[in-house]
Amino acid sequence: MEFDLGARLRSLREQHGLSQRELAKRAGVTNGTISMIEQNRTSPAVGSLKKVLDGFPIGLSEFFASDFSSRQKIFYDHEELTRISDGKIAYRQVGRDLTGKSLQMLHEIYAPGSDTGRSMLSHQGEEAGVIVKGKLEVTVGTERRILKAGDAYYFESHRPHRFRAIGNEEVVVVSACTPPSF
Amino acid sequence: MEFDLGARLRSLREQHGLSQRELAKRAGVTNGTISMIEQNRTSPAVGSLKKVLDGFPIGLSEFFASDFSSRQKIFYDHEELTRISDGKIAYRQVGRDLTGKSLQMLHEIYAPGSDTGRSMLSHQGEEAGVIVKGKLEVTVGTERRILKAGDAYYFESHRPHRFRAIGNEEVVVVSACTPPSF
DNA sequence: TTTTTATGTTTAAAATACTAAACAATCCGC
DNA sequence: GCGGATTGTTTAGTATTTTAAACATAAAAA
């Protein structure tokens, strides 16, 4: 989905009942700048946009937050779960086709010593997991920790992350993410 | 707190293990641009910043949301999980405050014979779960099935549903739903 | 109507960001 | 050590944004 910066700003301004000049004065820019931005005739400098948004006020994060509000098989025997092989890690996905769905749940089995690779994973959404068996080293951004059975994690998926099995027994994890990442 | 755009970008890039040139190539800008941005010597055009962030990838909103996520707790010992008592069923939620979040994960322990009640549950969203231990009877709409360790379920939460522990051992389930239901 | 006031748009000049290439520093293999 | 590759930084030139002021239209007041 395309983000229409100009339209978003115009909508915001009108919701606040401000003219381009009023907003410009508050923001410390000229009305022409606001006009150009609203028509998408320029890609404003972040600094300029920030000044403008301070006139409402609203933060950059909220401004860019596009509001994603966001008969089928129900029961699955373990062997029915969709297998997604990825080297030494055996993923089993709950459910078949997740198109249109917003939740993905995986039953993961890590062979001893296996990991998700040195290049860190990163995607949209949130993910969480509970360790069922074994020891799993979880790295998120600059933070790292070893989790054991019963422990859990929860983070936003855009943060680079990596999983690694510790010790010489297999590791079992039940994880979920939203929206589905593959 | 002042938002340090340059530092934020540098940190992100380093977490991903990319050089300025590698990122520049992915993003379709020059390495000099990235250098200047990271030093806060320019206030990049929104369009340029977007191109750069697409190289990770990460959205503008998350980029500006910054420290929110980095201060958030990620790892949870089993005893740290938030307990949500509900009669004979012990829920432990992964994560503390889920406001603004779209994923909820629970570690559930059913005492022998316990269930979620005769009046069926129903709410918005989707939910899924994996049985870790014991036997669980799951009823969704008119369908009913007994699941054992390793088995799983997935359905849309608006369908009336009910869970019941079968046999005389406790049942352990890891479940997830989106959006959080309580 | 005529005038005043306010609106959004456009334009030439000034300010700023971006590129391409050179520069400096560091690391690695030989 | 040396040479080559890779890193982040800087610089001069080009491209883009921003300003200040003029323009055009519309609504309100006289």
Coordinates of C-alpha atoms (C1' of nucleotides) in Angstrom, one line a residue:
Chain A
M1 CA 0.0 0.0 0.0
E2 CA 1.3 3.4 -1.0
F3 CA 1.6 6.1 1.7
D4 CA 0.3 9.4 0.4
L5 CA 2.3 11.9 2.4
G6 CA 0.7 15.0 0.9
A7 CA -2.9 13.7 1.4
R8 CA -2.1 12.7 5.0
L9 CA -0.8 16.1 5.8
R10 CA -3.7 17.9 4.2
S11 CA -6.2 15.7 6.0
L12 CA -4.5 16.3 9.3
R13 CA -4.4 20.1 8.8
E14 CA -8.1 20.2 7.8
Q15 CA -9.1 18.1 10.8
H16 CA -7.4 20.7 12.9
G17 CA -9.2 23.5 11.1
L18 CA -6.0 25.3 10.1
S19 CA -5.2 27.1 6.9
Q20 CA -1.8 26.5 5.3
R21 CA -0.7 29.9 6.5
E22 CA -1.8 29.3 10.1
L23 CA 0.0 26.1 10.2
A24 CA 3.0 27.5 8.5
K25 CA 3.3 30.3 11.1
R26 CA 3.1 27.8 13.9
A27 CA 5.6 25.6 12.3
G28 CA 8.0 28.2 11.3
V29 CA 8.0 27.5 7.6
T30 CA 6.3 29.2 4.7
N31 CA 2.8 28.5 3.3
G32 CA 4.3 27.7 0.0
T33 CA 6.3 24.8 1.5
I34 CA 3.1 23.3 2.9
S35 CA 1.3 23.7 -0.4
M36 CA 4.1 22.0 -2.2
I37 CA 4.2 19.1 0.3
E38 CA 0.4 18.6 0.2
Q39 CA 0.6 18.3 -3.6
N40 CA 3.5 15.9 -3.3
R41 CA 5.5 18.2 -5.4
T42 CA 8.4 17.9 -3.0
S43 CA 9.7 15.2 -0.7
P44 CA 10.1 17.3 2.4
A45 CA 13.2 17.2 4.5
V46 CA 12.6 15.3 7.7
G47 CA 13.5 18.4 9.6
S48 CA 10.9 20.4 7.8
L49 CA 8.2 17.8 8.2
K50 CA 9.0 17.6 11.9
K51 CA 8.6 21.4 12.2
V52 CA 5.3 21.2 10.5
L53 CA 4.0 18.3 12.6
D54 CA 5.0 20.1 15.8
G55 CA 2.3 22.6 14.8
F56 CA -0.5 20.2 15.6
P57 CA 1.3 18.7 17.5
I58 CA 1.9 15.1 16.4
G59 CA 5.0 12.9 16.3
L60 CA 6.7 11.5 13.2
S61 CA 5.9 8.0 14.3
E62 CA 2.2 8.6 14.6
F63 CA 2.2 10.5 11.3
F64 CA 3.7 7.6 9.4
A65 CA 1.7 5.0 11.3
S66 CA -0.7 3.8 8.6
D67 CA -3.5 2.4 10.6
F68 CA -3.5 -1.3 9.8
S69 CA -6.4 -2.3 12.0
S70 CA -6.0 -5.3 11.0
R71 CA -15.3 -23.9 5.9
Q72 CA -11.8 -24.1 7.2
K73 CA -9.8 -26.8 8.8
I74 CA -9.5 -26.4 12.5
F75 CA -7.8 -29.4 14.1
Y76 CA -4.4 -30.8 13.1
D77 CA -2.7 -33.9 14.1
H78 CA 1.0 -33.4 14.6
E79 CA 1.8 -35.2 11.4
E80 CA -0.7 -33.0 9.5
L81 CA 1.0 -29.8 10.3
T82 CA 2.6 -28.2 7.3
R83 CA 6.3 -28.9 7.2
I84 CA 8.6 -26.0 6.3
S85 CA 12.1 -27.3 6.1
D86 CA 14.9 -24.9 6.6
G87 CA 18.2 -26.8 7.0
K88 CA 18.6 -28.2 10.5
I89 CA 15.4 -26.5 11.8
A90 CA 12.1 -28.3 11.3
Y91 CA 9.2 -25.9 11.3
R92 CA 5.6 -27.2 11.4
Q93 CA 3.0 -24.6 10.7
V94 CA -0.4 -24.7 12.2
G95 CA -2.8 -24.2 9.3
R96 CA -2.4 -24.6 5.6
D97 CA -2.9 -21.4 3.6
L98 CA -2.6 -18.3 5.6
T99 CA -3.4 -15.8 2.9
G100 CA -5.7 -13.3 4.4
K101 CA -4.9 -14.4 7.9
S102 CA -3.1 -12.3 10.4
L103 CA -1.7 -15.0 12.7
Q104 CA 0.9 -17.6 12.1
M105 CA 1.8 -20.3 14.6
L106 CA 4.8 -22.6 14.3
H107 CA 6.0 -25.7 16.1
E108 CA 9.8 -25.6 15.8
I109 CA 12.3 -28.3 16.4
Y110 CA 16.0 -27.2 16.4
A111 CA 18.6 -30.0 15.9
P112 CA 21.4 -29.6 18.5
G113 CA 23.6 -26.7 17.6
S114 CA 21.5 -25.4 14.7
D115 CA 20.6 -21.8 14.3
T116 CA 18.8 -19.4 12.0
G117 CA 22.0 -18.0 10.5
R118 CA 24.5 -15.3 11.1
S119 CA 22.6 -12.7 9.0
M120 CA 19.9 -11.6 11.3
L121 CA 16.3 -12.0 10.4
S122 CA 14.1 -8.9 10.1
H123 CA 10.5 -8.3 9.0
Q124 CA 7.3 -6.5 9.9
G125 CA 5.0 -7.3 12.8
E126 CA 5.5 -8.8 16.2
E127 CA 6.5 -12.3 17.4
A128 CA 6.5 -14.3 20.5
G129 CA 7.4 -17.8 21.6
V130 CA 7.6 -20.2 24.5
I131 CA 10.4 -22.7 24.9
V132 CA 8.9 -26.2 25.4
K133 CA 12.1 -28.2 25.7
G134 CA 15.9 -27.6 25.7
K135 CA 17.9 -24.4 25.7
L136 CA 17.6 -21.6 23.1
E137 CA 19.8 -18.7 22.7
V138 CA 17.8 -15.7 21.5
T139 CA 19.5 -12.5 20.2
V140 CA 17.4 -9.4 19.5
G141 CA 19.2 -6.3 18.4
T142 CA 22.1 -6.0 20.9
E143 CA 20.4 -8.1 23.6
R144 CA 21.0 -11.8 24.0
R145 CA 19.8 -14.4 26.4
I146 CA 19.6 -18.1 26.9
L147 CA 16.0 -19.4 27.5
K148 CA 15.0 -22.7 28.9
A149 CA 11.8 -24.7 29.0
G150 CA 8.9 -22.5 30.2
D151 CA 10.7 -19.2 29.4
A152 CA 9.4 -17.0 26.7
Y153 CA 10.2 -14.0 24.4
Y154 CA 8.2 -11.2 22.8
F155 CA 9.5 -8.5 20.4
E156 CA 8.8 -6.5 17.3
S157 CA 10.0 -8.4 14.3
H158 CA 11.7 -5.4 12.6
R159 CA 14.4 -5.8 15.2
P160 CA 17.1 -8.0 13.8
H161 CA 16.9 -11.4 15.5
R162 CA 18.5 -14.8 15.6
F163 CA 17.8 -18.1 17.3
R164 CA 20.4 -20.8 18.2
A165 CA 20.1 -24.1 19.9
I166 CA 22.3 -24.5 22.9
G167 CA 23.6 -27.8 24.3
N168 CA 23.3 -31.3 22.8
E169 CA 19.6 -31.9 23.0
E170 CA 17.1 -30.8 20.5
V171 CA 15.1 -27.7 21.2
V172 CA 11.4 -27.4 20.9
V173 CA 9.7 -24.0 20.6
V174 CA 6.1 -22.9 20.0
S175 CA 6.1 -19.5 18.4
A176 CA 3.7 -17.1 16.8
C177 CA 3.9 -14.0 14.8
T178 CA 1.6 -11.5 13.2
P179 CA 1.3 -11.0 10.4
P180 CA 2.6 -14.3 8.9
S181 CA 6.3 -13.9 7.8
F182 CA 6.4 -16.7 5.2
Chain B
M1 CA 14.2 13.1 24.7
E2 CA 15.6 14.4 21.5
F3 CA 15.4 12.1 18.6
D4 CA 18.9 11.5 17.2
L5 CA 18.1 10.4 13.6
G6 CA 21.8 9.9 12.6
A7 CA 22.6 7.7 15.6
R8 CA 19.4 5.7 15.1
L9 CA 20.3 5.0 11.5
R10 CA 23.8 4.0 12.3
S11 CA 22.7 1.7 15.1
L12 CA 20.2 0.1 12.8
R13 CA 22.7 -0.4 10.1
E14 CA 25.3 -1.9 12.4
Q15 CA 22.8 -4.2 14.0
H16 CA 22.1 -5.5 10.5
G17 CA 25.9 -5.9 9.9
L18 CA 25.9 -3.7 6.8
S19 CA 28.5 -1.2 5.6
Q20 CA 27.4 2.2 4.5
R21 CA 28.2 1.1 0.9
E22 CA 26.2 -2.1 1.1
L23 CA 23.2 -0.3 2.5
A24 CA 23.6 2.5 0.0
K25 CA 23.5 0.0 -2.9
R26 CA 20.4 -1.7 -1.5
A27 CA 18.7 1.6 -1.0
G28 CA 19.7 3.2 -4.3
V29 CA 21.5 6.1 -2.8
T30 CA 25.2 6.9 -2.4
N31 CA 27.4 6.0 0.6
G32 CA 28.1 9.7 1.1
T33 CA 24.4 10.3 1.7
I34 CA 24.3 7.7 4.4
S35 CA 27.5 9.1 5.9
M36 CA 26.1 12.6 6.0
I37 CA 22.8 11.4 7.5
E38 CA 24.5 9.4 10.2
Q39 CA 26.5 12.4 11.2
N40 CA 23.4 14.6 11.3
R41 CA 25.0 16.8 8.8
T42 CA 21.8 16.8 6.7
S43 CA 18.2 16.4 7.3
P44 CA 17.4 13.8 4.7
A45 CA 14.4 14.1 2.5
V46 CA 11.6 11.8 3.5
G47 CA 11.9 10.1 0.2
S48 CA 15.6 9.4 0.7
L49 CA 15.1 8.2 4.2
K50 CA 12.4 5.9 3.0
K51 CA 14.6 4.4 0.3
V52 CA 17.3 3.8 2.9
L53 CA 15.0 2.2 5.4
D54 CA 13.6 -0.1 2.7
G55 CA 17.1 -1.6 2.6
F56 CA 16.6 -3.2 6.0
P57 CA 13.5 -3.3 5.7
I58 CA 11.8 -1.2 8.3
G59 CA 9.0 1.4 8.0
L60 CA 9.2 5.1 8.7
S61 CA 6.8 4.7 11.6
E62 CA 8.9 2.1 13.3
F63 CA 12.0 4.0 12.6
F64 CA 10.7 7.1 14.4
A65 CA 9.1 5.0 17.2
S66 CA 12.7 4.2 18.2
D67 CA 13.3 3.8 21.8
F68 CA 9.9 2.5 22.6
S69 CA 10.9 -0.9 21.3
S70 CA 14.4 -1.0 22.6
R71 CA 13.3 -0.3 26.2
Q72 CA 10.6 -3.0 26.0
K73 CA 11.3 -6.2 27.9
I74 CA 12.0 -9.1 25.6
F75 CA 13.0 -12.1 27.6
Y76 CA 10.9 -13.7 30.3
D77 CA 11.7 -16.4 32.8
H78 CA 8.8 -18.7 33.3
E79 CA 8.1 -17.2 36.7
E80 CA 8.2 -13.7 35.3
L81 CA 5.3 -14.4 32.9
T82 CA 2.1 -12.5 33.9
R83 CA -0.3 -14.7 35.6
I84 CA -3.9 -14.5 34.7
S85 CA -5.8 -16.8 37.0
D86 CA -9.2 -18.1 35.9
G87 CA -10.4 -20.8 38.2
K88 CA -8.7 -24.1 37.5
I89 CA -6.9 -22.8 34.5
A90 CA -3.5 -21.1 35.0
Y91 CA -2.7 -18.7 32.2
R92 CA 0.6 -17.1 31.9
Q93 CA 0.9 -14.3 29.4
V94 CA 4.1 -13.5 27.5
G95 CA 4.6 -9.8 27.9
R96 CA 3.3 -7.3 30.3
D97 CA 1.2 -4.5 28.8
L98 CA -0.1 -5.4 25.4
T99 CA -1.8 -2.0 24.6
G100 CA -0.9 -1.1 21.1
K101 CA 0.3 -4.7 20.4
S102 CA -1.5 -7.0 18.0
L103 CA -0.3 -10.4 19.3
Q104 CA -1.0 -12.2 22.5
M105 CA 0.7 -15.4 23.5
L106 CA -0.3 -17.6 26.5
H107 CA 1.2 -20.5 28.3
E108 CA -1.8 -22.4 29.7
I109 CA -2.0 -25.1 32.3
Y110 CA -5.3 -26.9 32.8
A111 CA -5.8 -28.8 36.0
P112 CA -7.2 -32.3 35.3
G113 CA -10.9 -32.0 34.3
S114 CA -11.0 -28.2 34.1
D115 CA -12.6 -26.3 31.2
T116 CA -13.3 -22.9 30.0
G117 CA -17.0 -23.1 30.9
R118 CA -20.2 -24.2 29.4
S119 CA -20.9 -20.8 27.9
M120 CA -18.8 -20.7 24.8
L121 CA -16.3 -18.0 24.2
S122 CA -16.5 -15.7 21.3
H123 CA -14.5 -12.6 20.2
Q124 CA -12.9 -11.0 17.3
G125 CA -9.6 -12.1 15.6
E126 CA -7.9 -15.4 15.1
E127 CA -6.4 -17.9 17.5
A128 CA -4.2 -20.9 17.3
G129 CA -2.5 -23.3 19.8
V130 CA -0.2 -26.3 20.1
I131 CA -0.8 -28.9 22.8
V132 CA 2.5 -29.5 24.7
K133 CA 1.3 -32.1 27.2
G134 CA -1.9 -34.1 28.0
K135 CA -5.2 -34.4 26.2
L136 CA -7.4 -31.4 25.4
E137 CA -10.9 -31.5 24.1
V138 CA -11.5 -28.5 21.7
T139 CA -15.0 -27.5 20.6
V140 CA -15.4 -25.0 17.8
G141 CA -19.0 -24.3 16.7
T142 CA -20.4 -27.8 16.2
E143 CA -17.0 -29.5 15.7
R144 CA -15.3 -31.3 18.5
R145 CA -12.0 -33.1 18.8
I146 CA -9.5 -34.4 21.3
L147 CA -6.0 -33.2 20.7
K148 CA -2.9 -34.7 22.2
A149 CA 0.7 -33.4 22.6
G150 CA 2.0 -32.1 19.3
D151 CA -1.4 -31.6 17.8
A152 CA -2.8 -28.1 17.1
Y153 CA -5.8 -26.0 16.3
Y154 CA -6.4 -22.8 14.3
F155 CA -9.8 -20.9 14.0
E156 CA -11.4 -17.5 13.8
S157 CA -12.3 -16.4 17.3
H158 CA -15.8 -15.2 16.5
R159 CA -16.7 -18.9 16.3
P160 CA -17.9 -20.0 19.7
H161 CA -15.3 -22.2 21.3
R162 CA -14.5 -24.1 24.4
F163 CA -11.6 -26.0 25.8
R164 CA -11.6 -28.9 28.3
A165 CA -8.9 -31.0 29.9
I166 CA -9.3 -34.7 29.4
G167 CA -7.9 -37.5 31.5
N168 CA -6.3 -37.2 34.9
E169 CA -3.1 -35.4 34.1
E170 CA -2.7 -31.7 33.7
V171 CA -2.7 -30.3 30.2
V172 CA -0.2 -27.7 28.9
V173 CA -1.0 -25.6 25.9
V174 CA 0.8 -22.7 24.2
S175 CA -1.7 -20.5 22.4
A176 CA -1.7 -17.3 20.5
C177 CA -4.4 -14.9 19.3
T178 CA -4.6 -11.7 17.5
P179 CA -5.6 -9.1 18.5
P180 CA -5.2 -9.7 22.3
S181 CA -8.5 -10.8 23.8
F182 CA -8.0 -9.6 27.4
Chain C
dT1 C1' -21.1 46.0 -7.0
dT2 C1' -16.8 47.1 -5.0
dT3 C1' -13.5 46.4 -1.5
dT4 C1' -11.4 43.7 1.9
dT5 C1' -9.8 39.5 3.7
dA6 C1' -8.6 35.0 3.4
dT7 C1' -7.6 31.1 0.9
dG8 C1' -4.4 27.8 -2.1
dT9 C1' -1.0 28.0 -6.0
dT10 C1' 3.0 29.4 -8.5
dT11 C1' 7.8 31.4 -9.5
dA12 C1' 12.7 33.1 -9.2
dA13 C1' 16.2 33.2 -6.0
dA14 C1' 18.5 31.3 -1.9
dA15 C1' 19.4 27.5 0.9
dT16 C1' 20.0 22.7 1.4
dA17 C1' 20.4 17.8 0.2
dC18 C1' 22.4 14.4 -3.1
dT19 C1' 25.9 12.5 -6.2
dA20 C1' 30.3 11.1 -7.9
dA21 C1' 34.9 11.0 -6.9
dA22 C1' 38.8 11.6 -4.2
dC23 C1' 40.7 11.1 0.4
dA24 C1' 42.1 8.9 4.8
dA25 C1' 42.2 5.2 7.9
dT26 C1' 41.9 0.3 9.0
dC27 C1' 42.1 -4.5 8.3
dC28 C1' 43.7 -8.8 6.1
dG29 C1' 46.5 -11.9 3.4
dC30 C1' 51.0 -12.5 1.7
Chain D
dG1 C1' 56.8 -4.9 6.4
dC2 C1' 53.9 -4.3 1.7
dG3 C1' 49.8 -4.2 -1.5
dG4 C1' 45.1 -4.6 -2.0
dA5 C1' 40.6 -4.4 -0.4
dT6 C1' 37.2 -2.2 2.5
dT7 C1' 35.8 1.0 5.6
dG8 C1' 34.0 6.0 6.9
dT9 C1' 34.7 10.9 5.6
dT10 C1' 35.0 14.9 2.8
dT11 C1' 34.6 18.0 -1.3
dA12 C1' 32.9 20.2 -5.6
dG13 C1' 29.2 20.1 -8.7
dT14 C1' 24.4 19.0 -9.5
dA15 C1' 19.7 18.5 -8.2
dT16 C1' 16.1 19.4 -5.0
dT17 C1' 13.8 21.8 -1.5
dT18 C1' 12.6 26.2 0.8
dT19 C1' 11.8 31.0 0.8
dA20 C1' 9.7 35.4 -0.2
dA21 C1' 6.7 37.5 -3.0
dA22 C1' 3.4 37.7 -6.6
dC23 C1' -0.7 35.5 -8.5
dA24 C1' -5.5 33.8 -8.7
dT25 C1' -9.8 32.6 -6.7
dA26 C1' -13.4 32.8 -3.4
dA27 C1' -16.0 34.4 0.4
dA28 C1' -17.3 38.2 3.5
dA29 C1' -18.0 43.2 4.4
dA30 C1' -19.0 47.7 3.0

